[in-house]
Amino acid sequence: MKILTCNLRGFGEGDGLDAWIHRKDWCIEVIKSQSPDIICYQEMAQIADMTAAFPDYDSYGIIDEPCGDRPTNTIFYRRESYAQRSAGGYWLSETPHVPGSKSWESQCVRLANWVTLEDRATGKEFRVVNTHLDHIGQDAREQQAKLIVEDSSAYPADYPQILTGDMNCDSSNRAIDTFKSGGWIDTYGTIHGNENPGHTYHAFLGPDDTTEYGKIDWVFGKGKIQTVDAAIITESRNNRYPSDHYFVSATVNIGS
């Protein structure tokens, strides 16, 4: 099973030649070329475009703010391969059941979506959680990570779970330590022995970006998850990129 985590970058951001209208087809082509079974998006404002581009996938994502229209952390999964057994979401705040809530001086409303899926071929069940931690507040990131750990810990220790997202921090950050303490294991580090191979946020500059954010886009596993491959997707065309983040993939097996 191949999972992608993809921060798409919204389309209303005044990005000039990197605006969504110019990179939409290229972005879709890059994602399709990976033949993913599950795609976890952040900054999903392009739901109509992506739903049309991936007709063989079902999706789930709650909208971030009351009366809003952005299922910002939507999860796509292959319809022929997986049946949804349950789904939900919560806000990363002190009142996680209150739509649009935020706490700990989080700059933005942040939330997590999740789906429980059954593999149609094997009958194995697993859970996928997709999120996007705050980009400004360190305390917010740590508390948001803690909430996700508390949620995932409600399941048996061996229950297969996958966590994806733009965590807005690399392996040196205490928020990542919180995930690890909660039993989450980095798929990329498992394969490559290095959890911080370089930046995944690059501001549409690719390798020319000089920031030192590190790998802030993650695919974690917990429970009976065996990682067999992982990669950072760096494709470009004429020095143009599908997003301002590199996408990250992991290929895993679900244990019995």
GROMACS .gro file of C-alpha atoms in nm:
model
  256
    1MET     CA    1   0.000   0.000   0.000
    2LYS     CA    2   0.147   0.332  -0.107
    3ILE     CA    3   0.064   0.652   0.082
    4LEU     CA    4   0.137   1.007  -0.026
    5THR     CA    5   0.130   1.317   0.190
    6CYS     CA    6   0.085   1.627  -0.026
    7ASN     CA    7   0.068   1.989   0.085
    8LEU     CA    8  -0.096   2.137  -0.224
    9ARG     CA    9  -0.063   2.508  -0.145
   10GLY     CA   10  -0.394   2.691  -0.180
   11PHE     CA   11  -0.493   2.847  -0.509
   12GLY     CA   12  -0.581   3.195  -0.387
   13GLU     CA   13  -0.237   3.300  -0.269
   14GLY     CA   14  -0.116   3.535  -0.545
   15ASP     CA   15   0.168   3.305  -0.650
   16GLY     CA   16   0.218   3.443  -1.000
   17LEU     CA   17   0.357   3.176  -1.233
   18ASP     CA   18   0.327   2.928  -0.948
   19ALA     CA   19  -0.045   2.991  -0.902
   20TRP     CA   20  -0.268   2.684  -0.907
   21ILE     CA   21  -0.404   2.757  -1.255
   22HIS     CA   22  -0.052   2.721  -1.396
   23ARG     CA   23   0.056   2.413  -1.201
   24LYS     CA   24  -0.270   2.221  -1.164
   25ASP     CA   25  -0.214   1.975  -1.450
   26TRP     CA   26   0.150   1.921  -1.356
   27CYS     CA   27   0.062   1.865  -0.991
   28ILE     CA   28  -0.202   1.608  -1.082
   29GLU     CA   29   0.041   1.436  -1.320
   30VAL     CA   30   0.306   1.405  -1.049
   31ILE     CA   31   0.062   1.256  -0.800
   32LYS     CA   32  -0.081   1.010  -1.052
   33SER     CA   33   0.267   0.899  -1.156
   34GLN     CA   34   0.320   0.765  -0.804
   35SER     CA   35   0.019   0.530  -0.833
   36PRO     CA   36  -0.083   0.598  -0.473
   37ASP     CA   37  -0.340   0.392  -0.289
   38ILE     CA   38  -0.401   0.666  -0.032
   39ILE     CA   39  -0.342   1.040  -0.074
   40CYS     CA   40  -0.342   1.269   0.228
   41TYR     CA   41  -0.368   1.636   0.138
   42GLN     CA   42  -0.303   1.952   0.334
   43GLU     CA   43  -0.419   2.301   0.232
   44MET     CA   44  -0.689   2.135   0.024
   45ALA     CA   45  -0.880   2.422  -0.134
   46GLN     CA   46  -0.885   2.246  -0.472
   47ILE     CA   47  -1.137   1.977  -0.380
   48ALA     CA   48  -1.337   2.008  -0.704
   49ASP     CA   49  -1.027   1.981  -0.924
   50MET     CA   50  -0.881   1.687  -0.734
   51THR     CA   51  -1.208   1.497  -0.711
   52ALA     CA   52  -1.250   1.531  -1.087
   53ALA     CA   53  -0.889   1.425  -1.148
   54PHE     CA   54  -0.915   1.114  -0.929
   55PRO     CA   55  -1.255   0.959  -1.007
   56ASP     CA   56  -1.147   0.615  -0.884
   57TYR     CA   57  -1.097   0.743  -0.529
   58ASP     CA   58  -1.340   0.812  -0.249
   59SER     CA   59  -1.254   1.086  -0.002
   60TYR     CA   60  -1.324   1.220   0.344
   61GLY     CA   61  -1.247   1.552   0.507
   62ILE     CA   62  -1.426   1.784   0.748
   63ILE     CA   63  -1.428   2.156   0.674
   64ASP     CA   64  -1.197   2.363   0.892
   65GLU     CA   65  -1.422   2.654   0.997
   66PRO     CA   66  -1.797   2.703   1.048
   67CYS     CA   67  -1.965   2.807   0.721
   68GLY     CA   68  -1.633   2.742   0.544
   69ASP     CA   69  -1.571   2.548   0.225
   70ARG     CA   70  -1.223   2.398   0.275
   71PRO     CA   71  -1.193   2.029   0.368
   72THR     CA   72  -0.833   2.119   0.421
   73ASN     CA   73  -0.691   1.782   0.534
   74THR     CA   74  -0.886   1.556   0.298
   75ILE     CA   75  -0.796   1.187   0.265
   76PHE     CA   76  -0.839   1.012  -0.072
   77TYR     CA   77  -0.836   0.631  -0.101
   78ARG     CA   78  -0.887   0.387  -0.388
   79ARG     CA   79  -1.249   0.281  -0.400
   80GLU     CA   80  -1.180  -0.063  -0.549
   81SER     CA   81  -0.921  -0.143  -0.282
   82TYR     CA   82  -1.066  -0.006   0.041
   83ALA     CA   83  -1.404   0.019   0.210
   84GLN     CA   84  -1.461   0.291   0.466
   85ARG     CA   85  -1.570   0.154   0.802
   86SER     CA   86  -1.569   0.478   1.001
   87ALA     CA   87  -1.453   0.839   0.969
   88GLY     CA   88  -1.428   1.153   1.174
   89GLY     CA   89  -1.222   1.449   1.273
   90TYR     CA   90  -1.144   1.688   1.553
   91TRP     CA   91  -0.995   2.032   1.602
   92LEU     CA   92  -0.650   2.062   1.754
   93SER     CA   93  -0.761   2.274   2.047
   94GLU     CA   94  -0.873   2.252   2.408
   95THR     CA   95  -1.227   2.203   2.272
   96PRO     CA   96  -1.168   1.954   1.990
   97HIS     CA   97  -1.540   1.902   1.931
   98VAL     CA   98  -1.602   2.274   1.860
   99PRO     CA   99  -1.574   2.356   1.487
  100GLY     CA  100  -1.317   2.622   1.408
  101SER     CA  101  -1.170   2.630   1.759
  102LYS     CA  102  -0.804   2.696   1.830
  103SER     CA  103  -0.593   2.718   2.146
  104TRP     CA  104  -0.238   2.764   2.275
  105GLU     CA  105  -0.196   3.079   2.061
  106SER     CA  106  -0.214   2.875   1.744
  107GLN     CA  107  -0.194   3.115   1.451
  108CYS     CA  108  -0.442   2.915   1.244
  109VAL     CA  109  -0.730   2.678   1.297
  110ARG     CA  110  -0.580   2.329   1.284
  111LEU     CA  111  -0.753   1.993   1.274
  112ALA     CA  112  -0.708   1.623   1.210
  113ASN     CA  113  -0.920   1.402   0.986
  114TRP     CA  114  -0.925   1.024   1.008
  115VAL     CA  115  -1.072   0.726   0.830
  116THR     CA  116  -1.085   0.360   0.924
  117LEU     CA  117  -1.054   0.144   0.615
  118GLU     CA  118  -1.086  -0.226   0.536
  119ASP     CA  119  -0.869  -0.376   0.268
  120ARG     CA  120  -1.120  -0.542   0.036
  121ALA     CA  121  -0.872  -0.812  -0.068
  122THR     CA  122  -0.749  -0.918   0.276
  123GLY     CA  123  -1.014  -0.798   0.518
  124LYS     CA  124  -0.747  -0.621   0.726
  125GLU     CA  125  -0.855  -0.301   0.894
  126PHE     CA  126  -0.639   0.006   0.956
  127ARG     CA  127  -0.671   0.375   1.033
  128VAL     CA  128  -0.532   0.682   0.855
  129VAL     CA  129  -0.498   1.019   1.034
  130ASN     CA  130  -0.409   1.333   0.840
  131THR     CA  131  -0.319   1.668   0.995
  132HIS     CA  132  -0.136   2.000   0.965
  133LEU     CA  133   0.024   2.148   1.276
  134ASP     CA  134   0.058   2.520   1.335
  135HIS     CA  135   0.336   2.704   1.153
  136ILE     CA  136   0.403   2.970   1.420
  137GLY     CA  137   0.340   2.854   1.776
  138GLN     CA  138   0.580   2.603   1.926
  139ASP     CA  139   0.357   2.541   2.227
  140ALA     CA  140   0.066   2.498   1.986
  141ARG     CA  141   0.257   2.237   1.786
  142GLU     CA  142   0.346   2.041   2.099
  143GLN     CA  143  -0.006   2.050   2.237
  144GLN     CA  144  -0.154   1.960   1.898
  145ALA     CA  145   0.082   1.662   1.872
  146LYS     CA  146  -0.015   1.557   2.223
  147LEU     CA  147  -0.383   1.560   2.132
  148ILE     CA  148  -0.319   1.339   1.828
  149VAL     CA  149  -0.119   1.098   2.046
  150GLU     CA  150  -0.404   1.084   2.300
  151ASP     CA  151  -0.653   1.009   2.022
  152SER     CA  152  -0.441   0.733   1.867
  153SER     CA  153  -0.373   0.578   2.207
  154ALA     CA  154  -0.741   0.493   2.243
  155TYR     CA  155  -0.676   0.205   2.001
  156PRO     CA  156  -0.497  -0.119   2.092
  157ALA     CA  157  -0.116  -0.094   2.076
  158ASP     CA  158  -0.096  -0.332   1.779
  159TYR     CA  159  -0.381  -0.174   1.581
  160PRO     CA  160  -0.239  -0.051   1.246
  161GLN     CA  161  -0.244   0.328   1.217
  162ILE     CA  162  -0.085   0.573   0.974
  163LEU     CA  163  -0.030   0.942   1.051
  164THR     CA  164   0.049   1.190   0.776
  165GLY     CA  165   0.088   1.562   0.765
  166ASP     CA  166   0.274   1.885   0.736
  167MET     CA  167   0.402   1.912   1.092
  168ASN     CA  168   0.576   2.245   1.029
  169CYS     CA  169   0.882   2.112   1.212
  170ASP     CA  170   1.163   1.865   1.158
  171SER     CA  171   1.306   1.584   1.369
  172SER     CA  172   1.483   1.822   1.609
  173ASN     CA  173   1.151   1.963   1.734
  174ARG     CA  174   0.983   1.861   2.059
  175ALA     CA  175   0.653   1.809   1.878
  176ILE     CA  176   0.813   1.522   1.686
  177ASP     CA  177   0.945   1.384   2.015
  178THR     CA  178   0.585   1.385   2.137
  179PHE     CA  179   0.474   1.172   1.843
  180LYS     CA  180   0.761   0.929   1.897
  181SER     CA  181   0.686   0.900   2.268
  182GLY     CA  182   0.331   0.812   2.169
  183GLY     CA  183   0.449   0.517   1.961
  184TRP     CA  184   0.462   0.676   1.617
  185ILE     CA  185   0.759   0.568   1.399
  186ASP     CA  186   0.884   0.767   1.100
  187THR     CA  187   0.864   0.563   0.781
  188TYR     CA  188   1.134   0.764   0.600
  189GLY     CA  189   1.380   0.725   0.886
  190THR     CA  190   1.306   0.354   0.905
  191ILE     CA  191   1.415   0.304   0.544
  192HIS     CA  192   1.694   0.560   0.509
  193GLY     CA  193   1.830   0.585   0.863
  194ASN     CA  194   1.796   0.964   0.847
  195GLU     CA  195   1.490   1.156   0.961
  196ASN     CA  196   1.617   1.491   0.837
  197PRO     CA  197   1.761   1.455   0.485
  198GLY     CA  198   1.688   1.818   0.392
  199HIS     CA  199   1.395   2.052   0.348
  200THR     CA  200   1.058   1.945   0.209
  201TYR     CA  201   0.918   2.300   0.217
  202HIS     CA  202   1.099   2.494  -0.057
  203ALA     CA  203   0.879   2.793  -0.150
  204PHE     CA  204   0.868   2.683  -0.518
  205LEU     CA  205   1.249   2.710  -0.532
  206GLY     CA  206   1.340   2.343  -0.508
  207PRO     CA  207   1.707   2.287  -0.419
  208ASP     CA  208   1.774   2.662  -0.452
  209ASP     CA  209   1.578   2.730  -0.135
  210THR     CA  210   1.818   2.834   0.140
  211THR     CA  211   1.588   2.800   0.442
  212GLU     CA  212   1.672   2.541   0.704
  213TYR     CA  213   1.330   2.399   0.783
  214GLY     CA  214   1.435   2.037   0.735
  215LYS     CA  215   1.190   1.760   0.649
  216ILE     CA  216   0.861   1.891   0.785
  217ASP     CA  217   0.630   1.657   0.590
  218TRP     CA  218   0.585   1.319   0.755
  219VAL     CA  219   0.438   0.972   0.722
  220PHE     CA  220   0.437   0.784   1.053
  221GLY     CA  221   0.326   0.432   1.134
  222LYS     CA  222   0.204   0.277   1.456
  223GLY     CA  223   0.102  -0.076   1.549
  224LYS     CA  224   0.131  -0.354   1.293
  225ILE     CA  225   0.277  -0.141   1.012
  226GLN     CA  226   0.581  -0.265   0.819
  227THR     CA  227   0.756   0.000   0.609
  228VAL     CA  228   0.909  -0.130   0.285
  229ASP     CA  229   0.990   0.195   0.103
  230ALA     CA  230   0.985   0.573   0.146
  231ALA     CA  231   1.079   0.868  -0.074
  232ILE     CA  232   1.078   1.244  -0.114
  233ILE     CA  233   0.930   1.339  -0.452
  234THR     CA  234   1.133   1.619  -0.608
  235GLU     CA  235   1.010   1.626  -0.970
  236SER     CA  236   1.017   1.957  -1.150
  237ARG     CA  237   0.942   2.078  -1.501
  238ASN     CA  238   1.125   2.378  -1.644
  239ASN     CA  239   1.219   2.473  -1.287
  240ARG     CA  240   0.854   2.471  -1.184
  241TYR     CA  241   0.723   2.255  -0.902
  242PRO     CA  242   0.381   2.100  -0.835
  243SER     CA  243   0.368   2.272  -0.495
  244ASP     CA  244   0.579   2.473  -0.253
  245HIS     CA  245   0.641   2.146  -0.065
  246TYR     CA  246   0.793   1.826  -0.191
  247PHE     CA  247   0.549   1.542  -0.154
  248VAL     CA  248   0.652   1.243   0.059
  249SER     CA  249   0.562   0.878   0.002
  250ALA     CA  250   0.571   0.560   0.207
  251THR     CA  251   0.495   0.204   0.104
  252VAL     CA  252   0.381  -0.018   0.388
  253ASN     CA  253   0.236  -0.357   0.465
  254ILE     CA  254  -0.046  -0.398   0.713
  255GLY     CA  255   0.017  -0.678   0.963
  256SER     CA  256  -0.244  -0.930   1.070
   0.00000   0.00000   0.00000
